[in-house]
PDB file of C-alpha atoms in Angstrom:
ATOM      1  CA  UNK A   1     103.242  80.884 148.110  1.00 75.00           C
ATOM      2  CA  UNK A   2     105.438  81.945 146.292  1.00 88.00           C
ATOM      3  CA  UNK A   3     109.531  81.454 145.844  1.00 92.00           C
ATOM      4  CA  UNK A   4     110.318  85.114 144.031  1.00 94.00           C
ATOM      5  CA  UNK A   5     113.783  86.397 142.928  1.00 94.00           C
ATOM      6  CA  UNK A   6     114.456  89.406 141.000  1.00 93.00           C
ATOM      7  CA  UNK A   7     116.640  89.063 138.654  1.00 93.00           C
ATOM      8  CA  UNK A   8     118.100  92.756 138.989  1.00 92.00           C
ATOM      9  CA  UNK A   9     120.058  90.538 142.117  1.00 93.00           C
ATOM     10  CA  UNK A  10     121.330  88.064 139.610  1.00 93.00           C
ATOM     11  CA  UNK A  11     125.004  88.560 138.902  1.00 94.00           C
ATOM     12  CA  UNK A  12     126.486  87.834 135.693  1.00 91.00           C
ATOM     13  CA  UNK A  13     128.193  84.471 137.262  1.00 93.00           C
ATOM     14  CA  UNK A  14     125.038  83.721 138.428  1.00 93.00           C
ATOM     15  CA  UNK A  15     122.837  83.518 141.543  1.00 95.00           C
ATOM     16  CA  UNK A  16     123.480  80.803 144.273  1.00 95.00           C
ATOM     17  CA  UNK A  17     119.702  79.259 145.582  1.00 94.00           C
ATOM     18  CA  UNK A  18     118.813  77.048 149.097  1.00 95.00           C
ATOM     19  CA  UNK A  19     115.681  77.175 149.682  1.00 94.00           C
ATOM     20  CA  UNK A  20     113.189  75.109 151.443  1.00 95.00           C
ATOM     21  CA  UNK A  21     110.212  74.218 150.187  1.00 94.00           C
ATOM     22  CA  UNK A  22     107.540  73.490 152.632  1.00 94.00           C
ATOM     23  CA  UNK A  23     104.456  70.564 151.571  1.00 93.00           C
ATOM     24  CA  UNK A  24     101.645  72.902 151.640  1.00 92.00           C
ATOM     25  CA  UNK A  25     103.670  75.267 149.403  1.00 93.00           C
ATOM     26  CA  UNK A  26     103.231  72.115 146.580  1.00 92.00           C
ATOM     27  CA  UNK A  27      99.598  71.718 146.748  1.00 91.00           C
ATOM     28  CA  UNK A  28     100.133  67.663 145.848  1.00 92.00           C
ATOM     29  CA  UNK A  29      97.472  65.759 145.608  1.00 89.00           C
ATOM     30  CA  UNK A  30      97.490  62.434 147.091  1.00 85.00           C
ATOM     31  CA  UNK A  31      98.408  60.603 143.615  1.00 86.00           C
ATOM     32  CA  UNK A  32     101.371  62.557 144.129  1.00 92.00           C
ATOM     33  CA  UNK A  33     102.620  61.795 147.217  1.00 93.00           C
ATOM     34  CA  UNK A  34     103.410  64.191 150.292  1.00 94.00           C
ATOM     35  CA  UNK A  35     106.451  65.185 151.282  1.00 95.00           C
ATOM     36  CA  UNK A  36     107.832  63.974 154.856  1.00 95.00           C
ATOM     37  CA  UNK A  37     108.995  67.822 155.906  1.00 94.00           C
ATOM     38  CA  UNK A  38     110.015  70.147 153.554  1.00 95.00           C
ATOM     39  CA  UNK A  39     111.979  69.373 150.314  1.00 96.00           C
ATOM     40  CA  UNK A  40     115.452  71.215 149.619  1.00 96.00           C
ATOM     41  CA  UNK A  41     116.222  72.607 146.326  1.00 96.00           C
ATOM     42  CA  UNK A  42     119.708  73.965 146.104  1.00 95.00           C
ATOM     43  CA  UNK A  43     121.084  75.142 142.354  1.00 96.00           C
ATOM     44  CA  UNK A  44     121.906  78.546 140.349  1.00 96.00           C
ATOM     45  CA  UNK A  45     120.296  80.604 138.317  1.00 96.00           C
ATOM     46  CA  UNK A  46     121.264  82.445 135.770  1.00 95.00           C
ATOM     47  CA  UNK A  47     120.358  85.392 133.146  1.00 94.00           C
ATOM     48  CA  UNK A  48     120.903  84.371 129.547  1.00 92.00           C
ATOM     49  CA  UNK A  49     119.819  87.579 127.752  1.00 85.00           C
ATOM     50  CA  UNK A  50     117.823  90.484 128.405  1.00 81.00           C
ATOM     51  CA  UNK A  51     114.259  88.454 128.637  1.00 86.00           C
ATOM     52  CA  UNK A  52     115.294  85.361 129.807  1.00 92.00           C
ATOM     53  CA  UNK A  53     117.094  83.353 132.512  1.00 94.00           C
ATOM     54  CA  UNK A  54     117.651  79.486 133.446  1.00 94.00           C
ATOM     55  CA  UNK A  55     117.663  77.806 136.790  1.00 96.00           C
ATOM     56  CA  UNK A  56     119.616  74.653 137.379  1.00 95.00           C
ATOM     57  CA  UNK A  57     119.935  72.954 140.260  1.00 95.00           C
ATOM     58  CA  UNK A  58     118.756  69.802 142.486  1.00 96.00           C
ATOM     59  CA  UNK A  59     115.326  69.034 144.584  1.00 96.00           C
ATOM     60  CA  UNK A  60     115.817  66.129 146.996  1.00 96.00           C
ATOM     61  CA  UNK A  61     113.779  64.853 150.194  1.00 96.00           C
ATOM     62  CA  UNK A  62     111.574  61.895 151.488  1.00 96.00           C
ATOM     63  CA  UNK A  63     107.748  61.062 149.459  1.00 96.00           C
ATOM     64  CA  UNK A  64     105.447  59.186 151.548  1.00 95.00           C
ATOM     65  CA  UNK A  65     103.728  57.556 148.972  1.00 95.00           C
ATOM     66  CA  UNK A  66     100.124  54.392 148.670  1.00 94.00           C
ATOM     67  CA  UNK A  67     101.055  51.519 146.984  1.00 94.00           C
ATOM     68  CA  UNK A  68      98.552  50.850 144.693  1.00 93.00           C
ATOM     69  CA  UNK A  69      98.145  46.780 145.556  1.00 93.00           C
ATOM     70  CA  UNK A  70      98.252  46.886 149.087  1.00 94.00           C
ATOM     71  CA  UNK A  71      97.154  50.822 149.471  1.00 93.00           C
ATOM     72  CA  UNK A  72      99.840  50.673 152.804  1.00 94.00           C
ATOM     73  CA  UNK A  73     102.050  53.807 152.817  1.00 94.00           C
ATOM     74  CA  UNK A  74     105.495  53.707 152.336  1.00 95.00           C
ATOM     75  CA  UNK A  75     108.723  56.001 152.259  1.00 95.00           C
ATOM     76  CA  UNK A  76     111.059  56.760 149.278  1.00 94.00           C
ATOM     77  CA  UNK A  77     113.676  59.334 149.240  1.00 95.00           C
ATOM     78  CA  UNK A  78     113.286  62.050 146.342  1.00 95.00           C
ATOM     79  CA  UNK A  79     116.499  63.293 144.241  1.00 95.00           C
ATOM     80  CA  UNK A  80     115.511  64.819 140.516  1.00 93.00           C
ATOM     81  CA  UNK A  81     117.677  66.913 138.879  1.00 93.00           C
ATOM     82  CA  UNK A  82     115.551  70.573 138.114  1.00 91.00           C
ATOM     83  CA  UNK A  83     116.307  72.736 134.671  1.00 92.00           C
ATOM     84  CA  UNK A  84     113.633  75.211 134.036  1.00 93.00           C
ATOM     85  CA  UNK A  85     114.218  78.302 131.529  1.00 94.00           C
ATOM     86  CA  UNK A  86     112.428  81.532 132.012  1.00 95.00           C
ATOM     87  CA  UNK A  87     111.368  83.915 129.458  1.00 93.00           C
ATOM     88  CA  UNK A  88     109.762  87.818 129.498  1.00 87.00           C
ATOM     89  CA  UNK A  89     106.249  88.049 127.660  1.00 77.00           C
ATOM     90  CA  UNK A  90     106.821  89.572 123.886  1.00 66.00           C
ATOM     91  CA  UNK A  91     103.788  91.913 123.030  1.00 60.00           C
ATOM     92  CA  UNK A  92     101.750  91.167 119.951  1.00 52.00           C
ATOM     93  CA  UNK A  93     102.031  92.783 117.047  1.00 53.00           C
ATOM     94  CA  UNK A  94      99.218  93.423 113.915  1.00 56.00           C
ATOM     95  CA  UNK A  95      99.433  93.158 111.248  1.00 54.00           C
ATOM     96  CA  UNK A  96      97.193  93.787 107.954  1.00 57.00           C
ATOM     97  CA  UNK A  97      95.521  90.945 106.416  1.00 53.00           C
ATOM     98  CA  UNK A  98      95.437  91.849 102.642  1.00 55.00           C
ATOM     99  CA  UNK A  99      91.829  92.761 101.200  1.00 50.00           C
ATOM    100  CA  UNK A 100      92.843  89.899  98.488  1.00 48.00           C
ATOM    101  CA  UNK A 101      92.656  87.098 100.864  1.00 49.00           C
ATOM    102  CA  UNK A 102      88.610  88.174 101.126  1.00 47.00           C
ATOM    103  CA  UNK A 103      87.802  85.509  98.738  1.00 47.00           C
ATOM    104  CA  UNK A 104      89.256  82.939 100.237  1.00 49.00           C
ATOM    105  CA  UNK A 105      87.019  83.365 103.605  1.00 48.00           C
ATOM    106  CA  UNK A 106      89.513  86.177 105.278  1.00 47.00           C
ATOM    107  CA  UNK A 107      88.366  89.407 106.113  1.00 48.00           C
ATOM    108  CA  UNK A 108      91.106  91.729 105.885  1.00 46.00           C
ATOM    109  CA  UNK A 109      91.574  94.106 108.876  1.00 47.00           C
ATOM    110  CA  UNK A 110      93.985  93.998 111.878  1.00 46.00           C
ATOM    111  CA  UNK A 111      95.448  90.458 112.622  1.00 44.00           C
ATOM    112  CA  UNK A 112      97.379  90.116 115.986  1.00 45.00           C
ATOM    113  CA  UNK A 113     100.045  87.815 116.110  1.00 42.00           C
ATOM    114  CA  UNK A 114     102.400  86.742 118.941  1.00 41.00           C
ATOM    115  CA  UNK A 115     106.156  87.214 117.844  1.00 43.00           C
ATOM    116  CA  UNK A 116     107.427  85.082 120.772  1.00 45.00           C
ATOM    117  CA  UNK A 117     104.779  81.802 121.157  1.00 37.00           C
ATOM    118  CA  UNK A 118     104.589  80.125 124.327  1.00 47.00           C
ATOM    119  CA  UNK A 119     106.887  77.515 124.328  1.00 53.00           C
ATOM    120  CA  UNK A 120     106.309  74.292 126.843  1.00 54.00           C
ATOM    121  CA  UNK A 121     108.536  74.062 129.850  1.00 72.00           C
ATOM    122  CA  UNK A 122     109.354  77.807 129.479  1.00 89.00           C
ATOM    123  CA  UNK A 123     108.166  79.750 132.923  1.00 93.00           C
ATOM    124  CA  UNK A 124     107.084  83.470 132.765  1.00 92.00           C
ATOM    125  CA  UNK A 125     109.180  86.751 134.152  1.00 92.00           C
ATOM    126  CA  UNK A 126     107.099  89.254 135.561  1.00 91.00           C
ATOM    127  CA  UNK A 127     108.362  92.394 135.403  1.00 88.00           C
ATOM    128  CA  UNK A 128     112.371  91.650 137.009  1.00 90.00           C
ATOM    129  CA  UNK A 129     110.792  88.651 138.873  1.00 93.00           C
ATOM    130  CA  UNK A 130     110.541  84.803 138.465  1.00 94.00           C
ATOM    131  CA  UNK A 131     108.351  82.512 140.850  1.00 95.00           C
ATOM    132  CA  UNK A 132     110.720  79.258 140.993  1.00 95.00           C
ATOM    133  CA  UNK A 133     107.203  77.714 142.704  1.00 94.00           C
ATOM    134  CA  UNK A 134     105.743  76.436 140.087  1.00 94.00           C
ATOM    135  CA  UNK A 135     108.662  74.703 138.271  1.00 93.00           C
ATOM    136  CA  UNK A 136     109.172  73.097 141.679  1.00 94.00           C
ATOM    137  CA  UNK A 137     105.992  72.076 142.023  1.00 94.00           C
ATOM    138  CA  UNK A 138     105.826  70.445 138.482  1.00 93.00           C
ATOM    139  CA  UNK A 139     108.779  68.599 138.357  1.00 93.00           C
ATOM    140  CA  UNK A 140     107.917  66.959 141.813  1.00 95.00           C
ATOM    141  CA  UNK A 141     104.574  65.863 140.094  1.00 93.00           C
ATOM    142  CA  UNK A 142     106.268  64.874 136.855  1.00 92.00           C
ATOM    143  CA  UNK A 143     108.609  62.786 139.292  1.00 91.00           C
ATOM    144  CA  UNK A 144     105.841  61.156 140.957  1.00 91.00           C
ATOM    145  CA  UNK A 145     105.373  56.999 139.566  1.00 91.00           C
ATOM    146  CA  UNK A 146     102.345  56.562 137.513  1.00 90.00           C
ATOM    147  CA  UNK A 147     102.073  53.213 139.582  1.00 90.00           C
ATOM    148  CA  UNK A 148     103.769  53.821 143.200  1.00 92.00           C
ATOM    149  CA  UNK A 149     104.572  50.117 144.715  1.00 93.00           C
ATOM    150  CA  UNK A 150     106.172  49.330 148.143  1.00 94.00           C
ATOM    151  CA  UNK A 151     107.919  46.175 146.493  1.00 91.00           C
ATOM    152  CA  UNK A 152     108.178  45.324 143.389  1.00 91.00           C
ATOM    153  CA  UNK A 153     107.107  41.900 144.505  1.00 93.00           C
ATOM    154  CA  UNK A 154     104.313  43.485 146.298  1.00 93.00           C
ATOM    155  CA  UNK A 155     101.831  40.384 146.815  1.00 91.00           C
ATOM    156  CA  UNK A 156      98.534  43.465 146.884  1.00 92.00           C
ATOM    157  CA  UNK A 157      94.812  43.056 148.526  1.00 92.00           C
ATOM    158  CA  UNK A 158      92.677  39.558 148.866  1.00 90.00           C
ATOM    159  CA  UNK A 159      89.993  40.432 146.478  1.00 87.00           C
ATOM    160  CA  UNK A 160      87.209  38.988 148.536  1.00 88.00           C
ATOM    161  CA  UNK A 161      88.521  39.419 152.108  1.00 89.00           C
ATOM    162  CA  UNK A 162      90.729  42.229 151.723  1.00 88.00           C
ATOM    163  CA  UNK A 163      93.142  41.437 153.753  1.00 91.00           C
ATOM    164  CA  UNK A 164      96.996  42.102 153.118  1.00 91.00           C
ATOM    165  CA  UNK A 165      98.548  38.885 151.034  1.00 91.00           C
ATOM    166  CA  UNK A 166     101.979  40.450 152.267  1.00 91.00           C
ATOM    167  CA  UNK A 167     101.448  39.750 155.970  1.00 90.00           C
ATOM    168  CA  UNK A 168     100.171  36.167 155.123  1.00 88.00           C
ATOM    169  CA  UNK A 169      97.906  34.170 152.411  1.00 82.00           C
ATOM    170  CA  UNK A 170      94.353  33.890 153.595  1.00 82.00           C
ATOM    171  CA  UNK A 171      93.691  31.364 151.457  1.00 72.00           C
ATOM    172  CA  UNK A 172      90.292  32.307 149.909  1.00 77.00           C
ATOM    173  CA  UNK A 173      91.791  34.002 146.642  1.00 56.00           C
ATOM    174  CA  UNK A 174      95.039  34.642 144.495  1.00 54.00           C
ATOM    175  CA  UNK A 175      97.231  37.900 144.828  1.00 53.00           C
ATOM    176  CA  UNK A 176      96.926  40.379 142.138  1.00 54.00           C
ATOM    177  CA  UNK A 177     100.059  40.976 139.924  1.00 54.00           C
ATOM    178  CA  UNK A 178     100.790  42.349 137.108  1.00 52.00           C
ATOM    179  CA  UNK A 179     100.673  39.742 134.903  1.00 49.00           C
ATOM    180  CA  UNK A 180      97.519  38.012 136.412  1.00 49.00           C
ATOM    181  CA  UNK A 181      94.256  39.640 136.095  1.00 44.00           C
ATOM    182  CA  UNK A 182      92.174  40.211 138.629  1.00 45.00           C
ATOM    183  CA  UNK A 183      89.809  37.219 139.736  1.00 47.00           C
ATOM    184  CA  UNK A 184      86.178  36.991 137.996  1.00 46.00           C
ATOM    185  CA  UNK A 185      84.697  37.690 141.878  1.00 40.00           C
ATOM    186  CA  UNK A 186      81.185  35.523 140.421  1.00 46.00           C
ATOM    187  CA  UNK A 187      83.698  32.696 139.782  1.00 47.00           C
ATOM    188  CA  UNK A 188      85.776  33.118 143.211  1.00 42.00           C
ATOM    189  CA  UNK A 189      82.404  32.715 144.826  1.00 41.00           C
ATOM    190  CA  UNK A 190      80.991  29.832 142.740  1.00 47.00           C
ATOM    191  CA  UNK A 191      84.803  27.962 143.705  1.00 46.00           C
ATOM    192  CA  UNK A 192      84.164  28.654 147.399  1.00 43.00           C
ATOM    193  CA  UNK A 193      79.994  27.762 147.012  1.00 48.00           C
ATOM    194  CA  UNK A 194      80.099  24.925 144.324  1.00 49.00           C
ATOM    195  CA  UNK A 195      76.687  23.752 145.839  1.00 49.00           C
ATOM    196  CA  UNK A 196      75.077  27.019 144.207  1.00 45.00           C
ATOM    197  CA  UNK A 197      74.220  27.339 140.650  1.00 48.00           C
ATOM    198  CA  UNK A 198      73.976  30.695 139.234  1.00 46.00           C
ATOM    199  CA  UNK A 199      70.973  31.777 138.155  1.00 47.00           C
ATOM    200  CA  UNK A 200      71.415  31.109 134.600  1.00 47.00           C
ATOM    201  CA  UNK A 201      71.698  27.375 135.456  1.00 46.00           C
ATOM    202  CA  UNK A 202      68.302  27.195 137.206  1.00 44.00           C
ATOM    203  CA  UNK A 203      66.377  28.350 134.624  1.00 48.00           C
ATOM    204  CA  UNK A 204      67.771  26.285 132.250  1.00 49.00           C
ATOM    205  CA  UNK A 205      67.312  23.276 134.752  1.00 49.00           C
ATOM    206  CA  UNK A 206      64.808  20.144 133.583  1.00 44.00           C
TER     207      UNK A 206
END
């Protein structure tokens, strides 16, 4: 799926763009969230030269994400600025490598050199057309948090019984937080069953 615009249709003052992006078009992974309905993309497309164009706009909507602590699904608003550049690829040119460089381990002959190297955050112009969808998709992915939290005070899951501690403290372990490490499972079991000695203590027993 694509969102194609022909640059020949862009007036000197710029082209107003209003587009609804369907969730299926974004191909997001579960870690990147799932759009609730379509995402709105509004902005303007400008020509900045014979071989370049520029889009400036905003992407908005709602996303469903999974909390990294309690694994519950939650919703949040998405609102982000989108500024991307488009450039037409420049054909490679050939230069002659002098034979005097042979002694340096470089063979003489034709060597292709790109006049304009690929730049980050620059998307291609194919013919006279651009596809805005890859830029929108990348902006949405970059806006995804590294660790999604339903609430900054989320207590997480019990490491023993797996209960969601936000629904009530189960009493068999402490909640998981950013500042507290995950409890050692063997230590937790030992505290719950003090009569059971570890294999190492049995071997050392008198």
